[in-house]
CSV table of C-alpha atoms and ligand atoms in Angstrom, one decimal:
chain,number,residue,atom,x,y,z
A,97,MET,CA,111.6,182.5,56.5
A,98,GLY,CA,111.5,180.6,59.9
A,99,LEU,CA,109.3,177.9,58.5
A,100,HIS,CA,109.6,174.2,59.5
A,101,ILE,CA,108.6,171.6,57.0
A,102,SER,CA,108.2,168.0,58.0
A,103,LEU,CA,108.4,165.2,55.3
A,104,CYS,CA,106.6,162.0,56.1
A,105,HIS,CA,106.9,159.4,53.2
A,106,PRO,CA,107.2,156.0,54.9
A,107,GLY,CA,109.2,153.4,53.0
A,108,VAL,CA,110.8,155.9,50.7
A,109,ASP,CA,114.4,157.3,50.9
A,110,PRO,CA,113.8,160.9,52.0
A,111,THR,CA,117.2,162.2,50.9
A,112,PRO,CA,116.2,163.6,47.4
A,113,TRP,CA,112.9,165.0,48.7
A,114,LEU,CA,114.6,166.8,51.6
A,115,ALA,CA,117.4,168.1,49.3
A,116,GLY,CA,114.8,169.3,46.8
A,117,LEU,CA,112.7,171.1,49.4
A,118,ARG,CA,115.8,172.7,50.9
A,119,ALA,CA,117.0,173.9,47.5
A,120,LEU,CA,113.6,175.5,46.7
A,121,LEU,CA,112.9,176.9,50.2
A,122,PRO,CA,116.5,177.7,51.5
A,123,LYS,CA,115.3,179.7,54.5
A,124,ALA,CA,113.1,176.9,55.8
A,125,VAL,CA,114.1,174.1,58.2
A,126,VAL,CA,113.2,170.9,56.4
A,127,SER,CA,113.4,167.5,58.2
A,128,ALA,CA,112.2,163.9,57.9
A,129,TRP,CA,109.5,163.3,60.4
A,130,GLU,CA,110.1,160.8,63.2
A,131,PRO,CA,108.0,160.2,66.3
A,132,GLY,CA,108.4,163.0,68.9
A,133,ALA,CA,109.8,165.5,66.3
A,134,GLU,CA,109.4,169.2,66.8
A,135,PRO,CA,106.1,170.7,65.5
A,136,ALA,CA,106.2,171.8,61.9
A,137,ASP,CA,104.3,174.4,59.9
A,138,TYR,CA,103.7,172.3,56.9
A,139,GLY,CA,103.6,168.5,56.3
A,140,VAL,CA,104.6,166.9,53.0
A,141,VAL,CA,103.3,163.4,53.1
A,142,TRP,CA,102.2,160.2,51.4
A,143,ALA,CA,100.2,157.7,53.5
A,144,PRO,CA,101.5,159.0,56.8
A,145,PRO,CA,100.7,157.1,60.0
A,146,GLN,CA,98.0,158.4,62.4
A,147,GLN,CA,100.8,159.3,64.8
A,148,PHE,CA,102.1,162.0,62.4
A,149,ILE,CA,98.8,163.8,62.5
A,150,ASP,CA,98.3,163.2,66.2
A,151,GLU,CA,101.7,164.7,67.1
A,152,GLN,CA,101.9,167.5,64.5
A,153,LEU,CA,99.3,169.8,66.0
A,154,GLN,CA,100.5,173.1,64.5
A,155,LEU,CA,100.3,172.3,60.9
A,156,LYS,CA,99.0,175.1,58.6
A,157,ALA,CA,98.5,172.6,55.8
A,158,VAL,CA,99.4,169.1,54.7
A,159,PHE,CA,100.6,168.5,51.1
A,160,ASN,CA,99.7,165.1,49.7
A,161,ILE,CA,102.4,163.7,47.4
A,162,GLY,CA,99.8,162.4,45.0
A,163,ALA,CA,96.5,163.4,43.3
A,164,GLY,CA,94.3,160.9,45.3
A,165,VAL,CA,93.7,161.7,49.0
A,166,ASP,CA,91.8,158.6,49.9
A,167,LYS,CA,94.5,157.3,52.2
A,168,LEU,CA,94.9,160.6,53.9
A,169,LEU,CA,91.2,160.9,54.5
A,170,GLN,CA,91.2,157.5,56.3
A,171,LEU,CA,93.1,159.2,59.2
A,172,ARG,CA,91.5,161.1,62.1
A,173,LEU,CA,92.2,164.7,61.0
A,174,PRO,CA,91.7,167.9,63.0
A,175,VAL,CA,88.7,169.8,61.9
A,176,GLY,CA,89.8,172.6,59.6
A,177,LEU,CA,93.3,171.1,58.7
A,178,ARG,CA,93.9,172.2,55.1
A,179,LEU,CA,94.8,169.3,52.8
A,180,VAL,CA,96.4,170.1,49.4
A,181,ARG,CA,96.7,167.4,46.7
A,182,LEU,CA,99.0,167.4,43.7
A,183,ASP,CA,97.3,169.2,40.8
A,184,ASP,CA,98.7,167.6,37.6
A,185,ALA,CA,102.4,168.1,38.5
A,186,GLY,CA,103.4,166.1,35.3
A,187,MET,CA,100.8,163.3,35.9
A,188,ALA,CA,98.2,164.4,33.3
A,189,VAL,CA,100.3,163.8,30.3
A,190,GLN,CA,101.4,160.4,31.6
A,191,MET,CA,97.8,159.5,32.1
A,192,ALA,CA,96.9,160.6,28.6
A,193,GLU,CA,99.6,158.5,27.1
A,194,TYR,CA,98.7,155.4,29.2
A,195,VAL,CA,95.0,155.6,28.3
A,196,CYS,CA,95.7,156.3,24.6
A,197,HIS,CA,98.0,153.3,24.5
A,198,ALA,CA,95.4,151.0,26.1
A,199,LEU,CA,92.7,152.4,23.8
A,200,PHE,CA,94.8,152.0,20.6
A,201,ARG,CA,95.9,148.5,21.7
A,202,HIS,CA,92.3,147.4,22.0
A,203,TYR,CA,90.8,149.3,19.1
A,204,ARG,CA,93.5,148.5,16.6
A,205,ALA,CA,93.7,144.8,17.8
A,206,PHE,CA,97.4,145.0,18.3
A,207,GLU,CA,97.4,142.1,20.7
A,208,THR,CA,95.9,139.9,18.0
A,209,TYR,CA,98.5,141.1,15.5
A,210,GLU,CA,101.2,140.3,18.0
A,211,GLN,CA,99.9,136.8,18.4
A,212,GLN,CA,99.6,136.5,14.6
A,213,ALA,CA,103.2,137.7,14.2
A,214,ARG,CA,104.5,135.2,16.7
A,215,ALA,CA,102.7,132.4,14.8
A,216,GLY,CA,104.1,133.7,11.4
A,217,TYR,CA,100.5,134.3,10.2
A,218,TRP,CA,99.6,137.1,7.7
A,219,LEU,CA,96.0,138.3,8.0
A,220,GLN,CA,94.7,141.8,7.5
A,221,ARG,CA,91.6,142.5,9.6
A,222,PRO,CA,89.0,145.1,8.3
A,223,PRO,CA,89.3,148.6,9.8
A,224,ARG,CA,86.7,149.3,12.5
A,225,PRO,CA,84.8,152.7,12.4
A,226,ARG,CA,86.0,154.8,15.4
A,227,ALA,CA,82.5,156.1,15.7
A,228,ASP,CA,81.7,152.6,17.0
A,229,PHE,CA,84.2,153.2,19.9
A,230,PRO,CA,82.9,156.1,21.9
A,231,VAL,CA,85.2,156.7,24.9
A,232,GLY,CA,83.5,157.6,28.2
A,233,ILE,CA,85.6,159.2,30.9
A,234,MET,CA,84.3,158.9,34.5
A,235,GLY,CA,85.9,161.8,36.3
A,236,MET,CA,86.4,165.0,34.3
A,237,GLY,CA,88.9,166.6,36.6
A,238,VAL,CA,92.5,167.5,36.0
A,239,LEU,CA,93.5,164.1,34.7
A,240,GLY,CA,90.2,163.2,33.0
A,241,GLN,CA,90.2,166.5,31.0
A,242,ARG,CA,93.7,165.9,29.8
A,243,VAL,CA,92.8,162.4,28.7
A,244,ALA,CA,89.7,163.7,26.9
A,245,GLN,CA,91.9,166.2,25.0
A,246,ALA,CA,94.3,163.5,23.9
A,247,VAL,CA,91.6,161.0,22.8
A,248,GLN,CA,89.8,163.7,20.8
A,249,GLN,CA,93.0,164.2,18.8
A,250,PHE,CA,92.3,160.8,17.3
A,251,ASP,CA,88.7,161.5,16.4
A,252,PHE,CA,87.0,159.2,18.9
A,253,PRO,CA,83.7,160.4,20.2
A,254,VAL,CA,84.2,161.4,23.8
A,255,ARG,CA,81.7,161.5,26.7
A,256,GLY,CA,82.5,162.7,30.2
A,257,TRP,CA,80.8,162.1,33.6
A,258,SER,CA,81.3,164.3,36.6
A,259,ARG,CA,79.5,165.3,39.7
A,260,ALA,CA,78.7,168.9,38.6
A,261,PRO,CA,78.2,170.0,35.0
A,262,ARG,CA,81.5,170.4,33.1
A,263,ASP,CA,81.5,172.2,29.8
A,264,VAL,CA,84.5,170.7,28.0
A,265,PRO,CA,84.8,171.5,24.3
A,266,GLY,CA,84.1,168.5,22.1
A,267,VAL,CA,83.0,166.3,25.0
A,268,GLN,CA,79.4,165.2,25.5
A,269,GLY,CA,78.9,166.0,29.2
A,270,PHE,CA,76.9,164.0,31.7
A,271,HIS,CA,76.7,164.7,35.4
A,272,GLY,CA,75.3,163.3,38.5
A,273,VAL,CA,73.8,159.9,39.5
A,274,GLY,CA,70.7,160.6,37.4
A,275,ALA,CA,72.7,160.7,34.2
A,276,LEU,CA,75.0,157.7,34.9
A,277,ASP,CA,72.9,155.2,33.0
A,278,ALA,CA,72.7,157.4,29.9
A,279,PHE,CA,76.5,158.0,30.1
A,280,LEU,CA,77.2,154.3,30.3
A,281,ALA,CA,74.8,153.5,27.5
A,282,ALA,CA,76.7,156.0,25.3
A,283,THR,CA,80.1,154.4,26.1
A,284,ARG,CA,82.1,151.6,24.5
A,285,VAL,CA,85.5,152.2,26.1
A,286,LEU,CA,85.2,153.2,29.7
A,287,VAL,CA,88.1,155.1,31.4
A,288,CYS,CA,87.8,155.5,35.1
A,289,LEU,CA,89.5,158.6,36.6
A,290,LEU,CA,87.3,159.1,39.6
A,291,PRO,CA,88.6,159.7,43.1
A,292,LEU,CA,87.9,157.0,45.7
A,293,THR,CA,85.2,158.4,48.0
A,294,PRO,CA,82.2,156.9,49.8
A,295,ASP,CA,80.1,157.7,46.7
A,296,THR,CA,82.4,156.1,44.2
A,297,ARG,CA,83.6,152.9,46.0
A,298,ASN,CA,82.6,149.8,44.0
A,299,ILE,CA,80.9,152.0,41.4
A,300,LEU,CA,82.2,149.7,38.6
A,301,CYS,CA,80.0,146.7,39.4
A,302,ARG,CA,77.8,144.3,37.6
A,303,ALA,CA,74.9,146.8,37.5
A,304,THR,CA,76.9,149.6,36.0
A,305,LEU,CA,79.2,147.6,33.8
A,306,SER,CA,76.2,145.8,32.3
A,307,ARG,CA,74.9,149.1,31.0
A,308,LEU,CA,78.0,149.7,28.8
A,309,GLN,CA,77.6,149.0,25.1
A,310,PRO,CA,78.1,145.4,24.0
A,311,ALA,CA,81.8,144.4,23.8
A,312,ALA,CA,82.8,147.3,25.9
A,313,TYR,CA,86.4,147.7,27.2
A,314,VAL,CA,87.3,149.0,30.7
A,315,ILE,CA,90.4,151.0,31.6
A,316,ASN,CA,90.7,151.6,35.3
A,317,VAL,CA,93.6,154.0,36.2
A,318,ALA,CA,92.1,155.6,39.3
A,319,ARG,CA,91.8,153.3,42.4
A,320,GLY,CA,91.2,149.6,42.6
A,321,ALA,CA,88.4,149.9,45.2
A,322,LEU,CA,86.2,151.6,42.5
A,323,LEU,CA,85.9,148.2,40.7
A,324,VAL,CA,84.3,145.0,41.9
A,325,GLU,CA,86.8,142.7,40.4
A,326,ASP,CA,84.7,139.5,40.3
A,327,ASP,CA,81.9,141.4,38.5
A,328,LEU,CA,84.4,142.5,35.9
A,329,LEU,CA,85.7,139.0,35.3
A,330,ALA,CA,82.2,137.5,35.2
A,331,LEU,CA,81.1,140.1,32.5
A,332,ILE,CA,84.3,139.4,30.5
A,333,ASP,CA,83.7,135.7,30.7
A,334,SER,CA,80.0,136.1,29.7
A,335,GLY,CA,81.1,138.0,26.6
A,336,HIS,CA,79.4,141.3,27.5
A,337,LEU,CA,82.8,143.0,28.0
A,338,ALA,CA,85.7,142.5,25.6
A,339,GLY,CA,88.4,143.0,28.3
A,340,ALA,CA,90.2,145.5,30.5
A,341,THR,CA,93.4,147.3,31.1
A,342,LEU,CA,93.9,147.7,34.9
A,343,ASP,CA,96.6,149.7,36.6
A,344,VAL,CA,95.1,149.7,40.1
A,345,PHE,CA,93.6,146.9,42.2
A,346,GLN,CA,91.5,146.2,45.4
A,347,SER,CA,94.7,144.9,47.0
A,348,GLU,CA,98.2,146.1,45.9
A,349,PRO,CA,100.6,144.5,45.0
A,350,LEU,CA,98.2,142.3,43.0
A,351,ALA,CA,98.2,138.9,44.8
A,352,PRO,CA,100.1,136.0,43.3
A,353,GLY,CA,97.6,133.7,41.6
A,354,HIS,CA,95.0,136.5,41.1
A,355,PRO,CA,93.1,135.6,37.9
A,356,PHE,CA,94.0,139.1,36.4
A,357,TRP,CA,97.6,138.0,36.0
A,358,THR,CA,96.8,135.4,33.4
A,359,HIS,CA,93.4,136.3,32.0
A,360,PRO,CA,93.8,136.5,28.2
A,361,CYS,CA,91.6,139.6,28.0
A,362,VAL,CA,93.1,141.5,30.9
A,363,GLN,CA,96.2,143.7,30.8
A,364,VAL,CA,97.7,144.7,34.2
A,365,THR,CA,100.4,147.2,35.2
A,366,PRO,CA,101.6,147.9,38.7
A,367,HIS,CA,100.0,151.3,39.5
A,368,VAL,CA,102.2,153.2,37.2
A,369,SER,CA,99.8,155.0,34.8
A,370,ALA,CA,100.8,158.4,36.2
A,371,GLN,CA,103.7,158.4,38.6
A,372,THR,CA,104.6,161.2,41.0
A,373,LEU,CA,107.5,163.2,39.5
A,374,GLU,CA,109.8,164.3,42.2
A,375,SER,CA,110.9,167.6,40.8
A,376,ASP,CA,107.5,168.7,39.4
A,377,SER,CA,105.8,167.8,42.7
A,378,LEU,CA,108.4,169.6,44.8
A,379,ALA,CA,108.2,172.7,42.7
A,380,GLN,CA,104.4,172.7,43.0
A,381,ILE,CA,104.4,172.2,46.7
A,382,ALA,CA,107.2,174.8,47.4
A,383,GLY,CA,105.3,177.3,45.3
A,384,LYS,CA,102.1,176.7,47.2
A,385,ILE,CA,103.8,177.0,50.6
A,386,LEU,CA,105.1,180.4,49.5
A,387,ALA,CA,101.7,181.4,48.2
A,388,LEU,CA,100.0,180.4,51.4
A,389,GLU,CA,102.5,182.2,53.5
A,390,GLN,CA,101.7,185.3,51.5
A,391,GLY,CA,98.0,184.8,52.1
A,392,GLN,CA,97.2,183.8,48.5
A,393,SER,CA,94.8,181.0,47.5
A,394,VAL,CA,96.2,177.9,45.9
A,395,ALA,CA,94.7,175.2,43.6
A,396,GLY,CA,94.2,171.7,44.8
A,397,ILE,CA,92.7,172.3,48.2
A,398,VAL,CA,90.7,169.2,49.2
A,399,ASP,CA,87.1,169.6,50.0
A,400,ARG,CA,86.8,167.1,52.8
A,401,THR,CA,83.0,166.9,52.7
A,402,ARG,CA,83.2,165.7,49.0
A,403,GLY,CA,86.1,163.5,49.8
A,404,TYR,CA,88.4,164.8,47.0
B,656,NAP,P1,90.1,165.7,40.3
B,656,NAP,O1,90.7,166.8,39.5
B,656,NAP,O2,89.7,166.0,41.7
B,656,NAP,O3,88.9,165.2,39.4
B,656,NAP,C1,87.9,164.3,40.0
B,656,NAP,C2,86.8,164.2,39.0
B,656,NAP,O4,85.9,163.1,39.5
B,656,NAP,C3,85.9,165.5,38.9
B,656,NAP,O5,85.5,165.7,37.6
B,656,NAP,C4,84.7,165.2,39.8
B,656,NAP,O6,83.5,165.8,39.4
B,656,NAP,C5,84.6,163.7,39.5
B,656,NAP,N1,83.8,163.0,40.6
B,656,NAP,C6,84.1,162.9,41.9
B,656,NAP,N2,83.2,162.3,42.6
B,656,NAP,C7,82.2,162.0,41.7
B,656,NAP,C8,80.9,161.4,41.8
B,656,NAP,N3,80.5,161.0,43.0
B,656,NAP,N4,80.2,161.3,40.7
B,656,NAP,C9,80.6,161.8,39.5
B,656,NAP,N5,81.8,162.4,39.3
B,656,NAP,C10,82.6,162.5,40.4
B,656,NAP,O7,91.1,164.5,40.3
B,656,NAP,P2,92.3,164.1,39.3
B,656,NAP,O8,93.5,164.9,39.7
B,656,NAP,O9,91.8,164.1,38.0
B,656,NAP,O10,92.6,162.6,39.8
B,656,NAP,C11,91.6,161.6,39.7
B,656,NAP,C12,92.0,160.4,40.5
B,656,NAP,O11,93.0,159.7,39.7
B,656,NAP,C13,92.7,160.6,41.8
B,656,NAP,O12,91.8,160.8,42.8
B,656,NAP,C14,93.5,159.3,42.0
B,656,NAP,O13,92.8,158.4,42.8
B,656,NAP,C15,93.7,158.8,40.6
B,656,NAP,N6,95.1,158.8,40.2
B,656,NAP,C16,95.7,157.6,39.9
B,656,NAP,C17,97.0,157.5,39.5
B,656,NAP,C18,97.7,156.2,39.0
B,656,NAP,O14,98.9,156.2,38.8
B,656,NAP,N7,96.9,155.2,38.9
B,656,NAP,C19,97.8,158.7,39.4
B,656,NAP,C20,97.2,159.9,39.8
B,656,NAP,C21,95.8,159.9,40.2
B,656,NAP,P3,83.4,167.4,39.5
B,656,NAP,O15,84.2,167.9,38.2
B,656,NAP,O16,82.0,167.7,39.4
B,656,NAP,O17,84.1,167.9,40.8
B,657,GLV,C1,98.6,158.1,42.5
B,657,GLV,O1,98.0,157.1,42.5
B,657,GLV,C2,98.1,159.4,42.9
B,657,GLV,O2,97.0,159.5,43.5
B,657,GLV,O3,98.8,160.4,42.7
């Protein structure tokens, strides 16, 4: 196969990615992009510079080494250039375990028990009915549905919010802007798994978070720009929200001195809820390149008008 694949993953050692692609596609020429490089047939990228797109004018498709394409869509892209995002590739199970951990930590008051243990203090708190902790998942796509499945295993009521109707067994579905208030009113633990698009930027703000049930808890594992951070802090401090687990932030890395680092009701992690797995991702991308070369359709094609 006389294909040329160009890898552009700034700031990351390309060696294992190049080796992986060469092993999976032995007839292809695989190289790390540099300015002025030969035109390639396929790009495999994460946050490439505009120059990559401007110079690589013969690309049949660009594969994004991640599920979210918000960074890619900030670039000026040729009309009709196919973008393909990662479709699970080992991230869904990680997301399910991260969200379940945050949910259990909050619901079972593990943080309080850890504090008690450090103080040598024995106190049994009464169990809380899980019916009082309905979990609402914003974004019922590949990751949101896997999270819903995991949370259901522990008998929490589950709600889902999407753009179009989604019929997911055991999940009370809501869709569209018109149903957002009803979804929020039916949610005590909010999990955000929306893509960042013009429609979703700042969607978690005072107006929406105020509509959650009293003492609600927020888990944002999607993108930081979905959340108005000051609004979240104000609602925690006013007592309307019980707290939050946040994996993503308006600005990353989270700035030194940011109130999230030390707020007693906020847990932070450094954008690790679902990490890109090199071998799973490469296997998926190589398989899709072969499928496209054979004229087959592939999952994960980005609809640029929707922004995801
Ligand atoms: P996906 O399969 O494309 O699912 C997106 C979901 O969001 C769909 O259910 C979609 O509705 C819904 N949605 C989009 N815009 C909406 C709107 N305006 N109103 C209501 N619902 C809307 O994406 P995914 O693979 O699950 O990934 C979701 C996001 O997770 C990614 O975009 C990325 O930003 C983030 N992520 C974060 C990490 C991390 O480590 N923190 C890792 C991976 C991914 P429809 O079903 O109607 O289309
Ligand atoms: C990570 O944040 C991703 O979008 O895959």
